[in-house]
PDB file of C-alpha atoms in Angstrom:
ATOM      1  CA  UNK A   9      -7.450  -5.351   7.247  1.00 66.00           C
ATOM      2  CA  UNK A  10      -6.403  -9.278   7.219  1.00 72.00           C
ATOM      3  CA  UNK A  11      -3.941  -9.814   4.351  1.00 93.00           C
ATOM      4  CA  UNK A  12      -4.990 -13.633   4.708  1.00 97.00           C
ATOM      5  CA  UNK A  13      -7.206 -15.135   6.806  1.00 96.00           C
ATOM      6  CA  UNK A  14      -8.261 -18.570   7.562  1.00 97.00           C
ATOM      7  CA  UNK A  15     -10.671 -19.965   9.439  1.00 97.00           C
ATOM      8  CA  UNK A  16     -11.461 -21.623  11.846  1.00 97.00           C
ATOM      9  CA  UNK A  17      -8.659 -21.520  13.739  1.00 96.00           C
ATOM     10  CA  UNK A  18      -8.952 -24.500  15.955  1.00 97.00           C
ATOM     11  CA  UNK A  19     -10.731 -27.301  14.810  1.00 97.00           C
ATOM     12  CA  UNK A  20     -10.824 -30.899  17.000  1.00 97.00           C
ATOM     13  CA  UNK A  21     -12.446 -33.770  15.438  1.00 97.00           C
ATOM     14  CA  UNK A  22     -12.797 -37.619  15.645  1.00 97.00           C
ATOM     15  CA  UNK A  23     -11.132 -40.127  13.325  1.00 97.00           C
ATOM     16  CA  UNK A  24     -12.910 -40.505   9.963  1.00 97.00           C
ATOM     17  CA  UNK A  25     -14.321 -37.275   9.864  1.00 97.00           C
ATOM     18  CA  UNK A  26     -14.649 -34.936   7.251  1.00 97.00           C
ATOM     19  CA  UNK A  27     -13.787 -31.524   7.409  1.00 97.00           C
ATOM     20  CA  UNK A  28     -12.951 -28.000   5.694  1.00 98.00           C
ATOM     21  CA  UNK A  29     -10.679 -25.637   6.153  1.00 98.00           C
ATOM     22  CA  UNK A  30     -11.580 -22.292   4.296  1.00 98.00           C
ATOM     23  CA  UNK A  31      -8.402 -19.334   3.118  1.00 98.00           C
ATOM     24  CA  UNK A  32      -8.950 -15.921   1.795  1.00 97.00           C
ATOM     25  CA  UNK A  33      -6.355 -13.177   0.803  1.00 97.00           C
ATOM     26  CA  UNK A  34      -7.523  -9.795  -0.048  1.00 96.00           C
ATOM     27  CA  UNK A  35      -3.419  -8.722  -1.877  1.00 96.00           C
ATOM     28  CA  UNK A  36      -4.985  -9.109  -5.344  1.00 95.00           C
ATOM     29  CA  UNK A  37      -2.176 -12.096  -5.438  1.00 95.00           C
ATOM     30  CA  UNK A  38      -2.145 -14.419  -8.131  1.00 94.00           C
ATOM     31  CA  UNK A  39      -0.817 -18.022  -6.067  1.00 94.00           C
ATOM     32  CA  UNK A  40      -1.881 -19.722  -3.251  1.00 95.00           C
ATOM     33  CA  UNK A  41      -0.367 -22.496  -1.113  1.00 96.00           C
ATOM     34  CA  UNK A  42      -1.354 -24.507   1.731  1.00 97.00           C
ATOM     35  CA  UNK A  43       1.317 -26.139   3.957  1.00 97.00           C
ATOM     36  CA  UNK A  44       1.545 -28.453   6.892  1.00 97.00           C
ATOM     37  CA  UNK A  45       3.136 -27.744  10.083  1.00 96.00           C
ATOM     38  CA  UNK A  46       4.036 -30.404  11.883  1.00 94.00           C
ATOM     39  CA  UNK A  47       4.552 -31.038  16.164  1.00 93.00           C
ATOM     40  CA  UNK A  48       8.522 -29.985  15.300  1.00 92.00           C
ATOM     41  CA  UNK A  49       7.730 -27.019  13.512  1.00 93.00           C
ATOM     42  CA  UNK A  50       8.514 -28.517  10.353  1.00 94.00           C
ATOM     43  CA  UNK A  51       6.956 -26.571   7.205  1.00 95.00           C
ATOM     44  CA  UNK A  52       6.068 -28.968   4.069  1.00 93.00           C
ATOM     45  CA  UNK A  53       4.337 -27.174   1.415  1.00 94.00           C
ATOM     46  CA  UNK A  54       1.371 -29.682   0.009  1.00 95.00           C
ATOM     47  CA  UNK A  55      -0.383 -27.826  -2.703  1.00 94.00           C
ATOM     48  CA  UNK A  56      -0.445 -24.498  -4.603  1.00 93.00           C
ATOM     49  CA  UNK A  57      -2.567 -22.542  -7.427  1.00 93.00           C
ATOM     50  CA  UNK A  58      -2.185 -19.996  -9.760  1.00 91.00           C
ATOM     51  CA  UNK A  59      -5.022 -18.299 -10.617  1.00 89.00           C
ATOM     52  CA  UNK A  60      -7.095 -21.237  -9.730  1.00 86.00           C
ATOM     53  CA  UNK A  61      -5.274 -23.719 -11.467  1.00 90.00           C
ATOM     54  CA  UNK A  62      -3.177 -26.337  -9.873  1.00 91.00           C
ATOM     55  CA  UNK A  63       0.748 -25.910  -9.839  1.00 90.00           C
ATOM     56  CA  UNK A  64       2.328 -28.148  -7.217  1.00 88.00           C
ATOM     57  CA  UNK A  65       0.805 -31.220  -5.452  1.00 89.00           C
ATOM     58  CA  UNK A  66       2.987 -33.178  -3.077  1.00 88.00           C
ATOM     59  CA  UNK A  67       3.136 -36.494  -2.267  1.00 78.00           C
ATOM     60  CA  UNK A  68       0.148 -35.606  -0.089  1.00 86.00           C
ATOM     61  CA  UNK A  69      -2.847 -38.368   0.306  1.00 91.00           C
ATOM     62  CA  UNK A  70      -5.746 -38.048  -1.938  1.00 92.00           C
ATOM     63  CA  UNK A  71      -8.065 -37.875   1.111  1.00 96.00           C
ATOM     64  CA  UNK A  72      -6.913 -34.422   0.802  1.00 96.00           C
ATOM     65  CA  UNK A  73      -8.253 -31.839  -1.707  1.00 95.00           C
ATOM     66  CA  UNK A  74      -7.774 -28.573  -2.175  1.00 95.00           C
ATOM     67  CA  UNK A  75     -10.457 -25.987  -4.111  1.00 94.00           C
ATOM     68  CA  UNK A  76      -9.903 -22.717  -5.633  1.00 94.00           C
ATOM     69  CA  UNK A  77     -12.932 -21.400  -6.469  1.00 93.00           C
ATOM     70  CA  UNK A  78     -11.320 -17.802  -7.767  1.00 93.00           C
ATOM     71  CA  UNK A  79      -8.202 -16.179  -7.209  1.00 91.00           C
ATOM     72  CA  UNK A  80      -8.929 -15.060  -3.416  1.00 95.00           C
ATOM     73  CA  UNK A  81      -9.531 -18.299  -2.241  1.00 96.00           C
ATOM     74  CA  UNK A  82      -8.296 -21.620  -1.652  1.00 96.00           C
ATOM     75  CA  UNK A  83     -10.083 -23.911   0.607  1.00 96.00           C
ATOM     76  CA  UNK A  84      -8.935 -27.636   1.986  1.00 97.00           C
ATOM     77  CA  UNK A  85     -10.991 -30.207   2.333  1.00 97.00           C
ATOM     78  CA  UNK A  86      -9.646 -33.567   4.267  1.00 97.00           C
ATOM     79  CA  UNK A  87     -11.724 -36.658   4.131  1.00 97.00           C
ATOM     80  CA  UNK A  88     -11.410 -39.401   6.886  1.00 97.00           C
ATOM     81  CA  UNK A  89      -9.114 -37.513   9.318  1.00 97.00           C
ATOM     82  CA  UNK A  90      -6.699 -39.792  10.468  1.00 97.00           C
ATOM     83  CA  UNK A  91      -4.697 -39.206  13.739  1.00 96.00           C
ATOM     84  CA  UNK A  92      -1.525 -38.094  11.644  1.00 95.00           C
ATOM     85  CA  UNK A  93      -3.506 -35.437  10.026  1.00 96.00           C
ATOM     86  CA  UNK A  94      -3.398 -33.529  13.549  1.00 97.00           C
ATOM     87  CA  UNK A  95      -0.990 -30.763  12.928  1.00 97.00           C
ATOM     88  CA  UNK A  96      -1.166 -27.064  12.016  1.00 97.00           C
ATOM     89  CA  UNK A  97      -2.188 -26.209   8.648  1.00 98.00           C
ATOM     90  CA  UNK A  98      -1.224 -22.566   7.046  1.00 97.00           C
ATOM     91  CA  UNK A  99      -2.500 -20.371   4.114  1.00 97.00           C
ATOM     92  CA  UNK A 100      -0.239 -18.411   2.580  1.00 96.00           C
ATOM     93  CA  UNK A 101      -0.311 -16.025  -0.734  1.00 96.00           C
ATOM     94  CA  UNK A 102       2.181 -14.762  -3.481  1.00 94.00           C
ATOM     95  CA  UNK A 103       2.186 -12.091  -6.307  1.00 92.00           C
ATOM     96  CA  UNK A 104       3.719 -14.816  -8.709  1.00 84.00           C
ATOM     97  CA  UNK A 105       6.695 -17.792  -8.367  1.00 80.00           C
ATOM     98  CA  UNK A 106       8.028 -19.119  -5.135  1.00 78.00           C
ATOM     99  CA  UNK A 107      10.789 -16.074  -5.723  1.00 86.00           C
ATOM    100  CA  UNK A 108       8.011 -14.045  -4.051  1.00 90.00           C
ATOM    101  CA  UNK A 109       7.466 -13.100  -0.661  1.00 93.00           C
ATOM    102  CA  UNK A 110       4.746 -15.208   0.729  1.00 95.00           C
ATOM    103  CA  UNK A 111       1.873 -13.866   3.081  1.00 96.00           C
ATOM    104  CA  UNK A 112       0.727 -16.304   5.571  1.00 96.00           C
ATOM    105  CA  UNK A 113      -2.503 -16.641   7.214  1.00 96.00           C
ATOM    106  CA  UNK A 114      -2.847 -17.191  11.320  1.00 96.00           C
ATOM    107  CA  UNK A 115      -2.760 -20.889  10.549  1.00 97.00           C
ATOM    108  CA  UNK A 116      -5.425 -23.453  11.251  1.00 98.00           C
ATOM    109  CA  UNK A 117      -5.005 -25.714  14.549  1.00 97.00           C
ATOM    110  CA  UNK A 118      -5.855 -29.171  13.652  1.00 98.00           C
ATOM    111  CA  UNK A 119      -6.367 -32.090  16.114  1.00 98.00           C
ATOM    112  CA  UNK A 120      -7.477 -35.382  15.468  1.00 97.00           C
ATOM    113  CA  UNK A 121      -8.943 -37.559  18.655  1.00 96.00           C
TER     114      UNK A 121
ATOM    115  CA  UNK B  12      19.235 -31.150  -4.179  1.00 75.00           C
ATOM    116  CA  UNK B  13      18.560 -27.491  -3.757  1.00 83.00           C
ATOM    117  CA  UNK B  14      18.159 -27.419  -0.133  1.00 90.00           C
ATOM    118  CA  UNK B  15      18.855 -25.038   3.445  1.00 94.00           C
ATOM    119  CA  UNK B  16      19.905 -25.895   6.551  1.00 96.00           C
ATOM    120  CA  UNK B  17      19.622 -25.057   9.792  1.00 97.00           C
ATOM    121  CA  UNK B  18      21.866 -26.608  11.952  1.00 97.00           C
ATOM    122  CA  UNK B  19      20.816 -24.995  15.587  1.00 96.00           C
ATOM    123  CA  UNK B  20      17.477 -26.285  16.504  1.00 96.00           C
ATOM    124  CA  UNK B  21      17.731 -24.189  19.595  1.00 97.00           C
ATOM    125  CA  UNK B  22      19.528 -21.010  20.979  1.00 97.00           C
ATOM    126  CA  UNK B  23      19.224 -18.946  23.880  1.00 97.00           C
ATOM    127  CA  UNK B  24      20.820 -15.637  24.246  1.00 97.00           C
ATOM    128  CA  UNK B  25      20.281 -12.992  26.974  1.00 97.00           C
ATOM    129  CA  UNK B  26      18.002  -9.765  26.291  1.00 97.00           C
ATOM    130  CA  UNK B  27      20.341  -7.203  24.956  1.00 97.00           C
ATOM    131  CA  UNK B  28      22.496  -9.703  23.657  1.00 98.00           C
ATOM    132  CA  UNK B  29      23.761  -9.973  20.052  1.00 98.00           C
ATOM    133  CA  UNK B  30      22.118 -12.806  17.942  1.00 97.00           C
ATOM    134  CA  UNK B  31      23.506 -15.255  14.951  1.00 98.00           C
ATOM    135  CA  UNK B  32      21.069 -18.162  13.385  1.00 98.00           C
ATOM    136  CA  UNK B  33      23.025 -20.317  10.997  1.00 98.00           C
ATOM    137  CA  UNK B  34      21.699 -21.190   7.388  1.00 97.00           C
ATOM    138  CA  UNK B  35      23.694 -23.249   4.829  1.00 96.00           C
ATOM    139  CA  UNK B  36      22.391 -23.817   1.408  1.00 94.00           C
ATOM    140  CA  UNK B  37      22.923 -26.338  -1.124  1.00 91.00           C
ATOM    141  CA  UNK B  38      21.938 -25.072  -4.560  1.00 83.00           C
ATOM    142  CA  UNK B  39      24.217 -24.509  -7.928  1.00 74.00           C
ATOM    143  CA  UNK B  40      23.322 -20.781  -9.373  1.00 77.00           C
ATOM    144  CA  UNK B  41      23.238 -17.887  -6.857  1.00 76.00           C
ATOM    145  CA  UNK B  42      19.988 -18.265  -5.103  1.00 86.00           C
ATOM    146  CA  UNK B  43      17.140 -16.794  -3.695  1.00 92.00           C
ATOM    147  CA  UNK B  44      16.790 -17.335  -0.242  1.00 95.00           C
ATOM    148  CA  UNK B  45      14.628 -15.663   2.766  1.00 96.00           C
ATOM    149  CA  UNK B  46      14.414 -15.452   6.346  1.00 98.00           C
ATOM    150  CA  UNK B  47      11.156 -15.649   7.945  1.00 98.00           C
ATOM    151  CA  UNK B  48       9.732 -14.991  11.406  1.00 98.00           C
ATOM    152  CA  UNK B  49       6.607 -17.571  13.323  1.00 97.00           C
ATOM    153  CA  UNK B  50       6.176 -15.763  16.577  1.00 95.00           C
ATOM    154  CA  UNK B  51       3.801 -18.035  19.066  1.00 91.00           C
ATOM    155  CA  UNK B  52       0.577 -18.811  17.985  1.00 89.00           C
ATOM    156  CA  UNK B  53       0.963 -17.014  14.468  1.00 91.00           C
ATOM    157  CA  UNK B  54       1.818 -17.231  11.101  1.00 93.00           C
ATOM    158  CA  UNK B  55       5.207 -16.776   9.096  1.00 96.00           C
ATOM    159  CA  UNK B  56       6.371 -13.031   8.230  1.00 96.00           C
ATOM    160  CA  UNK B  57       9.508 -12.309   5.956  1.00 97.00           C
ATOM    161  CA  UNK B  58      12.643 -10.719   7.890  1.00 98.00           C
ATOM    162  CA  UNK B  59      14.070  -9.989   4.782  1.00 97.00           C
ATOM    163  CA  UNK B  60      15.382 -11.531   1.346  1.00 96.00           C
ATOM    164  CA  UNK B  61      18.029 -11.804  -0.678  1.00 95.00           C
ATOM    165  CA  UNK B  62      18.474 -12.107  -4.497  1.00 89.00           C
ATOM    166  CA  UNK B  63      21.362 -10.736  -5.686  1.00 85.00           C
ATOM    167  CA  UNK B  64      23.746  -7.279  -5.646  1.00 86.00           C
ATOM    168  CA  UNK B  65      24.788  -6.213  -2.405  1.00 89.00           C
ATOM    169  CA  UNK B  66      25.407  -9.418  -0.046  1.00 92.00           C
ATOM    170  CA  UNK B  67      24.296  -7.726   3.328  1.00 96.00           C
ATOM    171  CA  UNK B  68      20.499  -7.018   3.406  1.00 97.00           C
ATOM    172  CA  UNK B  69      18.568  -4.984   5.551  1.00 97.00           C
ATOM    173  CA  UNK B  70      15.127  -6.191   7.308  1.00 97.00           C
ATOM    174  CA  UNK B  71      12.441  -5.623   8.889  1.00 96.00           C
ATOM    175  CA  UNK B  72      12.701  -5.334  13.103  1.00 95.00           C
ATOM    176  CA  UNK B  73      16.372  -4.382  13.022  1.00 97.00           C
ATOM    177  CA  UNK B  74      17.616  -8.271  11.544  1.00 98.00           C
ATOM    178  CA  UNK B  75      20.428  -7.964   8.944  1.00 98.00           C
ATOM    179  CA  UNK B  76      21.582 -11.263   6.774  1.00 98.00           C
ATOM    180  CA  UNK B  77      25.123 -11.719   5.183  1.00 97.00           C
ATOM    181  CA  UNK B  78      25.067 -13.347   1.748  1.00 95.00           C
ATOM    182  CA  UNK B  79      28.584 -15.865   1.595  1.00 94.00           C
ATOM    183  CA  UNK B  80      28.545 -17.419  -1.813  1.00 92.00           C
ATOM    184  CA  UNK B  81      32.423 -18.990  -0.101  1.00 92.00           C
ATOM    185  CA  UNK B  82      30.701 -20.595   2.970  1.00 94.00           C
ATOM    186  CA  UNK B  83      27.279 -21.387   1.095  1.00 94.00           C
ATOM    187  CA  UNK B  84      25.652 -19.382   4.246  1.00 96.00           C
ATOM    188  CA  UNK B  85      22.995 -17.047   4.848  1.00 97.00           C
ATOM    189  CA  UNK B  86      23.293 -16.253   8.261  1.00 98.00           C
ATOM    190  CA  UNK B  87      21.026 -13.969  10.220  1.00 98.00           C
ATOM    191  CA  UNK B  88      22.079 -11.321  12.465  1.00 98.00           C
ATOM    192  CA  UNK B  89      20.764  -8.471  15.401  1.00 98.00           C
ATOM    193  CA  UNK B  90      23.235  -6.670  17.261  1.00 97.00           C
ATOM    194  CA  UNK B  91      20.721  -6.355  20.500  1.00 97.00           C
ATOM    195  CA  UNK B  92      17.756  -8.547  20.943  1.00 97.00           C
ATOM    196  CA  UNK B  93      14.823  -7.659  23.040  1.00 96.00           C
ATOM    197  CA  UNK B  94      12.121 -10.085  25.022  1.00 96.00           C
ATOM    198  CA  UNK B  95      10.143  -9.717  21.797  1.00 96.00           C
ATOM    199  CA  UNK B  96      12.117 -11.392  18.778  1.00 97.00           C
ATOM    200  CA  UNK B  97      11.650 -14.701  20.840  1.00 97.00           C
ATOM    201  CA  UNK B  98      10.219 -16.643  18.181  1.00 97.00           C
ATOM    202  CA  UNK B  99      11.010 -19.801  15.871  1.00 97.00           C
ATOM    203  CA  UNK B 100      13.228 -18.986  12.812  1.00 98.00           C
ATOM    204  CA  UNK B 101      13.179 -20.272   9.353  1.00 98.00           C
ATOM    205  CA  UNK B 102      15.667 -19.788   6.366  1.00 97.00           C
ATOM    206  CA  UNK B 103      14.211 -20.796   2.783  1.00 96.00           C
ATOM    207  CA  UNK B 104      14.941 -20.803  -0.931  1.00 94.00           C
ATOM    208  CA  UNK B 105      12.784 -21.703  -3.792  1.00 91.00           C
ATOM    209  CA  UNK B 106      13.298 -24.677  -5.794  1.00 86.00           C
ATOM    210  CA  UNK B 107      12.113 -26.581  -8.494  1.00 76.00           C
ATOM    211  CA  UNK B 108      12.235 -23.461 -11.418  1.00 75.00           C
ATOM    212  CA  UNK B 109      10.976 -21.372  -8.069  1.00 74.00           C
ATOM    213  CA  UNK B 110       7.616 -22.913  -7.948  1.00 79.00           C
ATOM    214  CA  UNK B 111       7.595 -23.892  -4.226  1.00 88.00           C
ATOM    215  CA  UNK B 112       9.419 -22.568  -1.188  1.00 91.00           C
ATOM    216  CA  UNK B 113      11.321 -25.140   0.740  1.00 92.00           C
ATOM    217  CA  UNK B 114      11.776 -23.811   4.302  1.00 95.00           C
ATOM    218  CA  UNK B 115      14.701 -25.561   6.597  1.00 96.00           C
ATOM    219  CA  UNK B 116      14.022 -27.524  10.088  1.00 96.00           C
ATOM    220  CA  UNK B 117      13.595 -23.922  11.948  1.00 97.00           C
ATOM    221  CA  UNK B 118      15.475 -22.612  14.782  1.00 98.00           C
ATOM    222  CA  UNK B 119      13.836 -21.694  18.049  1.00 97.00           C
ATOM    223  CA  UNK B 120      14.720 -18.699  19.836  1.00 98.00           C
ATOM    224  CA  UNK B 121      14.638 -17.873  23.525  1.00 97.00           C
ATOM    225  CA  UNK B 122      15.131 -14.698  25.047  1.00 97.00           C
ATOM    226  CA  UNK B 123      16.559 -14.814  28.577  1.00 94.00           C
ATOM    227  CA  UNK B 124      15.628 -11.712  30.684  1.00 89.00           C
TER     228      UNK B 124
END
């Protein structure tokens, strides 16, 4: 069984698109995150829930919104894809606080033509 | 700031070799702080953690991590690596009243048969 999963996992696009990117975690976990990998490998956290209600939102553009619509899922929705927005995106779950171990999903290959 | 570092962005060892990837944290309490695993293509797994009490921990895939409160390090160890451990490393630590996870730059590994 997939702890979390995420889907798709590639998804190529042109500028100014709209698209979805859709997590599930079947842990019975109470938080969620979504973070952004970038071409170095660097991981920025952008957004996480707790039982569906917002806890941490970077300084991450509002063409970006994340949904949770119940404890097992958070989805991310990005509106006019812009060429920076290529990168990989990852799911990840906790029981409770970032003092937690998290539980990542495959991750979510974005690229933006 | 409450912050890691990882000052090797690369390392190569030979297979069979013994292994060491630096972390330094900044932070003022006794933290938190994890190692996790991204092997190609997939998502993050914890090595192991440590939170307080004994300051060598045990992980998962024969890794071991020294606590040094005197050297602000969390260094991670394996006495013999094989082919498969080549993978991109990442020491964390939770910030901000452990809300979010802040993961430093990474350090690649390759194996060398």
């Amino acid at each position: 069984d997939t702890a979390v999963s995420q889907t798709p996992k590639y998804l190529v696009t042109q500028m100014g698109n709209d698209k979805s990117i859709k997590c599930e975690q079947n842990l019975g976990h109470d938080t969620m995150y979504w973070y952004k990998q970038d071409s170095k490998k660097f991981l920025k956290i952008m957004f996480s829930y707790n039982n569906k209600e917002l806890i941490i939102n970077e300084t991450v553009p509002n063409r970006f919104s994340p949904k949770s619509p119940d404890k097992a899922h958070l989805n991310l929705h990005i509106n006019s894809l812009e060429l920076g927005d290529s990168a990989v995106y990852f799911c990840a779950s906790s029981q409770g606080s970032g003092r937690d171990t998290q539980y990542f999903g495959p991750g979510t290959r974005l690229t933006v033509l | 700031a409450q912050s890691v570092t990882q000052p090797d962005i690369h390392i190569t060892v030979s297979e069979g070799a013994s292994l060491e990837l630096r972390c330094n944290y900044s932070y003022g309490a006794t933290p938190y702080l994890f190692w996790y695993v991204q092997s190609p293509g997939q998502g993050l797994q914890l090595l192991l953690k440590y939170f307080s009490g004994d300051t060598l921990v045990q992980g998962i895939k024969g890794f071991e991590a020294e606590f040094k409160r005197s050297q602000s390090s969390f260094n991670l160890r394996k006495p013999s690596v094989h082919w498969s451990d080549a993978a991109e490393y990442f020491c964390a630590i939770p910030i901000q009243g452990a809300q979010k996870l802040v993961f430093g730059q990474g350090t690649r590994l390759t194996i060398n048969p």
